[in-house]
Tab-separated table of C-alpha atoms and ligand atoms in Angstrom:
chain	number	residue	atom	x	y	z
A	1	MET	CA	-18.740	6.278	-26.071
A	2	LYS	CA	-15.054	5.818	-26.978
A	3	ASP	CA	-14.244	5.320	-23.275
A	4	PHE	CA	-17.158	2.908	-22.892
A	5	PHE	CA	-15.995	0.617	-25.737
A	6	LEU	CA	-12.348	0.762	-24.610
A	7	PHE	CA	-13.452	-0.185	-21.099
A	8	LEU	CA	-15.794	-2.949	-22.286
A	9	GLY	CA	-12.994	-4.451	-24.412
A	10	LYS	CA	-10.676	-4.450	-21.385
A	11	PHE	CA	-13.363	-6.113	-19.280
A	12	PHE	CA	-13.757	-8.963	-21.797
A	13	LYS	CA	-9.982	-9.360	-22.005
A	14	HIS	CA	-9.016	-9.042	-18.329
A	15	GLY	CA	-12.236	-9.847	-16.372
A	16	THR	CA	-11.821	-9.418	-12.611
A	17	ALA	CA	-8.759	-7.150	-13.004
A	18	ILE	CA	-11.165	-4.556	-14.471
A	19	ALA	CA	-14.276	-5.826	-12.648
A	20	SER	CA	-16.712	-3.460	-14.315
A	21	LEU	CA	-18.404	-3.190	-17.724
A	22	ALA	CA	-18.204	0.583	-17.989
A	23	PRO	CA	-16.407	3.593	-16.506
A	24	SER	CA	-17.977	5.123	-13.401
A	25	SER	CA	-20.743	7.618	-14.125
A	26	PRO	CA	-20.299	11.299	-13.234
A	27	TRP	CA	-22.703	10.742	-10.307
A	28	LEU	CA	-20.675	7.880	-8.869
A	29	SER	CA	-17.434	9.781	-9.496
A	30	ARG	CA	-18.719	12.821	-7.591
A	31	THR	CA	-20.075	10.668	-4.747
A	32	THR	CA	-16.702	8.924	-4.380
A	33	VAL	CA	-14.855	12.166	-3.594
A	34	ARG	CA	-17.669	14.015	-1.820
A	35	ASN	CA	-15.966	14.123	1.598
A	36	ILE	CA	-12.708	15.725	0.389
A	37	PRO	CA	-12.166	19.309	1.630
A	38	TRP	CA	-10.647	20.711	-1.571
A	39	GLU	CA	-9.379	23.936	-0.025
A	40	SER	CA	-7.154	22.120	2.467
A	41	ALA	CA	-6.237	18.762	0.830
A	42	ARG	CA	-2.588	18.850	-0.311
A	43	VAL	CA	-1.907	15.279	-1.506
A	44	VAL	CA	-4.511	13.025	-3.136
A	45	VAL	CA	-3.705	9.609	-4.607
A	46	GLU	CA	-6.038	7.856	-7.059
A	47	LEU	CA	-5.576	4.116	-7.615
A	48	GLY	CA	-6.921	2.232	-10.653
A	49	ALA	CA	-8.055	5.340	-12.530
A	50	GLY	CA	-9.169	3.567	-15.759
A	51	THR	CA	-10.312	6.111	-18.356
A	52	GLY	CA	-10.379	8.800	-15.654
A	53	PRO	CA	-13.994	9.657	-14.735
A	54	ILE	CA	-13.036	10.192	-11.079
A	55	THR	CA	-9.781	11.889	-12.113
A	56	ARG	CA	-11.910	14.377	-14.077
A	57	VAL	CA	-13.898	15.280	-10.965
A	58	ILE	CA	-10.683	15.595	-8.933
A	59	ALA	CA	-9.185	17.830	-11.654
A	60	ASP	CA	-12.266	20.080	-11.635
A	61	ARG	CA	-12.185	20.546	-7.862
A	62	VAL	CA	-8.643	20.263	-6.639
A	63	HIS	CA	-6.639	23.209	-5.303
A	64	PRO	CA	-3.665	24.095	-7.595
A	65	ASP	CA	-1.289	23.499	-4.641
A	66	CYS	CA	-2.539	19.933	-4.133
A	67	ARG	CA	-0.413	17.157	-5.617
A	68	VAL	CA	-2.419	14.440	-7.347
A	69	VAL	CA	-0.812	11.064	-8.078
A	70	VAL	CA	-2.863	8.952	-10.486
A	71	LEU	CA	-1.870	5.279	-10.699
A	72	GLU	CA	-3.054	2.869	-13.396
A	73	ARG	CA	-1.595	-0.500	-14.378
A	74	ASP	CA	-3.100	-0.891	-17.853
A	75	PRO	CA	-0.859	0.769	-20.510
A	76	ASP	CA	-3.752	1.909	-22.763
A	77	PHE	CA	-5.613	3.502	-19.851
A	78	ALA	CA	-2.365	5.051	-18.589
A	79	ARG	CA	-1.688	6.598	-22.023
A	80	LEU	CA	-5.209	8.043	-22.135
A	81	LEU	CA	-4.825	9.438	-18.614
A	82	ARG	CA	-1.506	11.059	-19.568
A	83	GLU	CA	-3.127	12.680	-22.636
A	84	ARG	CA	-5.931	14.027	-20.490
A	85	PHE	CA	-4.241	15.048	-17.259
A	86	ALA	CA	-0.429	15.057	-17.438
A	87	HIS	CA	-0.351	18.660	-18.728
A	88	ARG	CA	-1.607	19.816	-15.328
A	89	ALA	CA	1.364	20.934	-13.264
A	90	ASN	CA	0.094	19.317	-10.065
A	91	PHE	CA	-0.839	15.939	-11.671
A	92	ASP	CA	1.469	12.970	-11.879
A	93	VAL	CA	0.110	10.085	-13.976
A	94	VAL	CA	1.987	6.859	-13.239
A	95	GLU	CA	1.726	3.621	-15.195
A	96	GLY	CA	2.322	1.007	-12.545
A	97	ASP	CA	0.989	-1.588	-10.174
A	98	VAL	CA	-0.411	-0.825	-6.753
A	99	ARG	CA	2.101	-3.392	-5.426
A	100	ASP	CA	4.746	-0.713	-5.983
A	101	LEU	CA	2.832	2.119	-4.336
A	102	THR	CA	5.294	2.620	-1.473
A	103	GLU	CA	8.183	3.027	-3.897
A	104	ILE	CA	6.160	5.221	-6.281
A	105	LEU	CA	5.302	7.639	-3.457
A	106	LYS	CA	8.843	7.512	-2.027
A	107	GLN	CA	10.337	8.431	-5.426
A	108	ARG	CA	8.129	11.510	-5.397
A	109	GLY	CA	9.119	12.481	-1.879
A	110	ILE	CA	5.589	11.840	-0.589
A	111	GLU	CA	5.419	10.651	3.011
A	112	GLN	CA	1.838	11.485	3.845
A	113	VAL	CA	-1.337	11.446	1.781
A	114	ASP	CA	-4.509	13.301	2.741
A	115	PHE	CA	-6.914	11.062	0.769
A	116	VAL	CA	-6.652	7.807	-1.176
A	117	VAL	CA	-9.365	7.319	-3.814
A	118	SER	CA	-9.616	3.803	-5.181
A	119	GLY	CA	-11.310	2.317	-8.222
A	120	LEU	CA	-9.351	-0.903	-7.718
A	121	PRO	CA	-11.258	-4.199	-7.656
A	122	VAL	CA	-9.925	-4.822	-4.129
A	123	PRO	CA	-12.204	-7.749	-3.113
A	124	SER	CA	-11.027	-9.644	-6.255
A	125	PHE	CA	-7.363	-9.176	-5.342
A	126	PRO	CA	-5.441	-12.148	-3.933
A	127	LYS	CA	-5.286	-11.893	-0.124
A	128	PRO	CA	-1.547	-11.036	0.040
A	129	LEU	CA	-2.132	-8.109	-2.337
A	130	GLN	CA	-5.075	-6.874	-0.252
A	131	ARG	CA	-2.849	-6.896	2.829
A	132	ASP	CA	0.020	-5.158	0.980
A	133	LEU	CA	-2.361	-2.449	-0.220
A	134	PHE	CA	-3.759	-1.724	3.242
A	135	ARG	CA	-0.303	-1.842	4.849
A	136	VAL	CA	0.829	0.916	2.485
A	137	VAL	CA	-2.370	2.870	3.105
A	138	LYS	CA	-1.648	2.577	6.828
A	139	GLN	CA	1.887	3.893	6.319
A	140	VAL	CA	0.974	6.915	4.215
A	141	LEU	CA	-2.597	7.992	4.987
A	142	ALA	CA	-2.917	10.954	7.355
A	143	PRO	CA	-4.866	10.078	10.556
A	144	SER	CA	-7.682	12.408	9.511
A	145	GLY	CA	-7.718	11.085	5.931
A	146	THR	CA	-9.931	8.462	4.325
A	147	PHE	CA	-9.638	5.625	1.866
A	148	ASN	CA	-12.544	6.093	-0.566
A	149	GLN	CA	-13.499	2.989	-2.505
A	150	ILE	CA	-16.021	2.665	-5.362
A	151	THR	CA	-18.191	-0.425	-5.574
A	152	GLU	CA	-20.845	-1.753	-7.918
A	153	MET	CA	-22.058	-4.157	-5.231
A	154	PRO	CA	-23.815	-1.791	-2.796
A	155	TRP	CA	-23.363	-2.699	0.914
A	156	VAL	CA	-22.006	-6.190	0.120
A	157	TYR	CA	-18.405	-5.487	1.159
A	158	GLN	CA	-19.098	-3.462	4.302
A	159	ARG	CA	-17.862	-6.315	6.523
A	160	PHE	CA	-14.862	-6.859	4.255
A	161	TYR	CA	-13.663	-3.234	4.668
A	162	ARG	CA	-14.386	-3.357	8.418
A	163	ARG	CA	-11.716	-6.052	8.691
A	164	PHE	CA	-9.155	-3.432	7.667
A	165	PHE	CA	-10.556	-0.138	9.020
A	166	ASP	CA	-11.955	1.099	12.357
A	167	GLU	CA	-14.678	3.177	10.712
A	168	VAL	CA	-16.506	2.362	7.478
A	169	THR	CA	-19.496	4.205	6.072
A	170	PHE	CA	-21.253	3.583	2.782
A	171	VAL	CA	-23.023	6.045	0.467
A	172	PHE	CA	-25.416	4.623	-2.124
A	173	GLU	CA	-25.471	6.101	-5.646
A	174	PRO	CA	-28.611	4.894	-7.472
A	175	ARG	CA	-27.980	6.932	-10.645
A	176	ASN	CA	-25.020	4.808	-11.721
A	177	LEU	CA	-25.673	1.848	-14.031
A	178	PRO	CA	-25.671	-0.546	-12.217
A	179	PRO	CA	-26.606	1.164	-8.926
A	180	ALA	CA	-23.379	1.552	-7.019
A	181	GLY	CA	-21.784	3.517	-4.215
A	182	ALA	CA	-18.647	4.335	-2.280
A	183	TYR	CA	-17.124	3.240	1.008
A	184	PHE	CA	-15.427	5.860	3.170
A	185	CYS	CA	-12.907	4.138	5.422
A	186	ARG	CA	-10.894	5.709	8.242
A	187	GLY	CA	-8.265	4.384	10.659
A	188	VAL	CA	-6.438	1.359	9.276
A	189	LYS	CA	-6.375	-1.359	11.954
A	190	GLU	CA	-3.141	-2.357	13.662
A	191	SER	CA	-3.340	-5.891	12.360
A	192	PHE	CA	-5.495	-7.716	9.842
B	1	LIG	C1	-13.266	-1.012	-11.945
B	1	LIG	S1	-11.955	-0.253	-12.886
B	1	LIG	C2	-12.188	1.422	-12.298
B	1	LIG	C3	-11.786	2.469	-13.296
B	1	LIG	C4	-12.144	3.886	-12.941
B	1	LIG	N1	-11.608	4.301	-11.675
B	1	LIG	C5	-13.634	4.111	-12.936
B	1	LIG	O1	-14.172	4.413	-11.852
B	1	LIG	O2	-14.262	3.996	-13.998
B	1	LIG	C6	-10.489	-0.841	-12.065
B	1	LIG	C7	-9.200	-0.265	-12.584
B	1	LIG	O3	-8.133	-0.712	-11.722
B	1	LIG	C8	-6.998	-1.041	-12.526
B	1	LIG	N2	-6.180	-1.998	-11.772
B	1	LIG	C9	-6.495	-3.284	-11.468
B	1	LIG	N3	-5.518	-3.857	-10.763
B	1	LIG	C10	-4.559	-2.915	-10.593
B	1	LIG	C11	-3.307	-2.893	-9.925
B	1	LIG	N4	-2.842	-4.003	-9.308
B	1	LIG	N5	-2.577	-1.750	-9.921
B	1	LIG	C12	-3.044	-0.634	-10.555
B	1	LIG	N6	-4.225	-0.588	-11.217
B	1	LIG	C13	-4.975	-1.715	-11.238
B	1	LIG	C14	-7.593	-1.628	-13.798
B	1	LIG	O4	-6.672	-1.595	-14.878
B	1	LIG	C15	-8.819	-0.728	-13.993
B	1	LIG	O5	-8.506	0.390	-14.780
């Protein structure tokens, strides 16, 4: 409940930068990472982690040799994420903006990422920021990797993500409130 009220307060204060009334449910969180092969994944990046419901699922499943970089712009959420996950040797909780993702990964010596998991409100981003985000994803995401994106608007943004990726599939998660889902995107296009 504490997470719910913190999240709700942020939504009323920041609106589209949060884009949701409540943290993702455990069902949506599990759906969002369901394609990740935990035994072999060695670098996972989570963007816009909020209070950390998806981070929790990653933490429960990830191999100890897998590096996990968790990025969150809001200072209160970032503090909470540090309290909850920074004690894990393979977790790196970063307070920062996705605009600086290239630099953040470079500083950590990360050149390639196996999976990018995003809770970011990407369709609400200004167009230049959308392009910057997908350019970085193109630079760092392994060819076999995916960009996994939560949504509370099932199916609506399928065409939007197809502008940036060769392959986009959607998995519906009816148990979230509101019903939601995740896009699984592979192969960032050459130009967009
Ligand atoms: C819809 S919430 C998702 C939170 C969480 N992943 C979940 O599933 O409950 C979006 C999150 O993205 C963060 N965010 C928005 N814009 C960002 C940016 N430019 N860089 C980093 N984080 C950002 C917000 O602060 C917020 O925590």
